[in-house]
């Protein structure tokens, strides 16, 4: 085999190895991107659940606040009636 044939064969082997390494790096990059996308999707799902729970809790807090205000008015009215019954006023 001639020197140029040996150089050609070596060059092809080196190039083939470089192409295989490059393809492996691309596959690893795609795998990493898919893993990040999966984590981001799971994080978004968790955030949606937390937001829904916060919304539900806010509605419950609004209802409890309205009931507390209604109770406060009832207590105030009862105190006024009690004060009027003993001859005073509030």
GROMACS .gro file of C-alpha atoms in nm:
model
   90
    1UNK     CA    1   0.000   0.000   0.000
    2UNK     CA    2   0.129   0.344  -0.087
    3UNK     CA    3   0.188   0.625   0.158
    4UNK     CA    4  -0.107   0.819   0.017
    5UNK     CA    5  -0.326   0.509   0.058
    6UNK     CA    6  -0.221   0.474   0.422
    7UNK     CA    7  -0.286   0.844   0.484
    8UNK     CA    8  -0.625   0.817   0.312
    9UNK     CA    9  -0.724   0.512   0.520
   10UNK     CA   10  -0.613   0.681   0.844
   11UNK     CA   11  -0.794   1.002   0.751
   12UNK     CA   12  -1.116   0.810   0.684
   13UNK     CA   13  -1.090   0.628   1.017
   14UNK     CA   14  -1.025   0.952   1.205
   15UNK     CA   15  -1.313   1.123   1.025
   16UNK     CA   16  -1.543   0.827   1.095
   17UNK     CA   17  -1.454   0.838   1.465
   18UNK     CA   18  -1.513   1.215   1.473
   19UNK     CA   19  -1.854   1.175   1.307
   20UNK     CA   20  -1.953   0.903   1.557
   21UNK     CA   21  -1.840   1.124   1.846
   22UNK     CA   22  -2.033   1.419   1.705
   23UNK     CA   23  -2.351   1.208   1.666
   24UNK     CA   24  -2.312   1.083   2.023
   25UNK     CA   25  -2.278   1.442   2.145
   26UNK     CA   26  -2.591   1.543   1.954
   27UNK     CA   27  -2.785   1.251   2.103
   28UNK     CA   28  -2.668   1.350   2.451
   29UNK     CA   29  -2.777   1.709   2.386
   30UNK     CA   30  -3.121   1.594   2.272
   31UNK     CA   31  -3.150   1.366   2.576
   32UNK     CA   32  -3.058   1.654   2.809
   33UNK     CA   33  -3.306   1.888   2.640
   34UNK     CA   34  -3.582   1.627   2.672
   35UNK     CA   35  -3.499   1.578   3.040
   36UNK     CA   36  -3.514   1.954   3.101
   37UNK     CA   37  -3.844   1.977   2.914
   38UNK     CA   38  -3.988   1.696   3.126
   39UNK     CA   39  -3.876   1.867   3.447
   40UNK     CA   40  -4.018   2.199   3.330
   41UNK     CA   41  -4.348   2.032   3.244
   42UNK     CA   42  -4.365   1.865   3.586
   43UNK     CA   43  -4.281   2.196   3.754
   44UNK     CA   44  -4.555   2.369   3.557
   45UNK     CA   45  -4.804   2.099   3.660
   46UNK     CA   46  -4.708   2.143   4.026
   47UNK     CA   47  -4.736   2.521   3.996
   48UNK     CA   48  -5.083   2.484   3.843
   49UNK     CA   49  -5.195   2.264   4.134
   50UNK     CA   50  -5.052   2.512   4.387
   51UNK     CA   51  -5.226   2.800   4.210
   52UNK     CA   52  -5.558   2.612   4.208
   53UNK     CA   53  -5.521   2.536   4.580
   54UNK     CA   54  -5.445   2.902   4.650
   55UNK     CA   55  -5.752   3.007   4.452
   56UNK     CA   56  -5.970   2.763   4.646
   57UNK     CA   57  -5.825   2.887   4.975
   58UNK     CA   58  -5.886   3.250   4.872
   59UNK     CA   59  -6.251   3.173   4.797
   60UNK     CA   60  -6.281   3.003   5.136
   61UNK     CA   61  -6.119   3.301   5.308
   62UNK     CA   62  -6.363   3.537   5.135
   63UNK     CA   63  -6.657   3.330   5.257
   64UNK     CA   64  -6.517   3.318   5.612
   65UNK     CA   65  -6.460   3.695   5.607
   66UNK     CA   66  -6.819   3.756   5.494
   67UNK     CA   67  -6.949   3.528   5.771
   68UNK     CA   68  -6.730   3.707   6.027
   69UNK     CA   69  -6.861   4.046   5.910
   70UNK     CA   70  -7.220   3.920   5.933
   71UNK     CA   71  -7.154   3.784   6.282
   72UNK     CA   72  -6.994   4.114   6.385
   73UNK     CA   73  -7.304   4.303   6.272
   74UNK     CA   74  -7.527   4.061   6.463
   75UNK     CA   75  -7.318   4.103   6.779
   76UNK     CA   76  -7.326   4.483   6.739
   77UNK     CA   77  -7.704   4.478   6.691
   78UNK     CA   78  -7.747   4.253   6.996
   79UNK     CA   79  -7.528   4.488   7.201
   80UNK     CA   80  -7.739   4.787   7.089
   81UNK     CA   81  -8.059   4.605   7.186
   82UNK     CA   82  -7.912   4.507   7.522
   83UNK     CA   83  -7.801   4.866   7.584
   84UNK     CA   84  -8.147   4.997   7.488
   85UNK     CA   85  -8.318   4.746   7.717
   86UNK     CA   86  -8.124   4.874   8.017
   87UNK     CA   87  -8.179   5.235   7.922
   88UNK     CA   88  -7.847   5.321   7.759
   89UNK     CA   89  -7.723   5.352   7.405
   90UNK     CA   90  -7.424   5.247   7.198
   0.00000   0.00000   0.00000
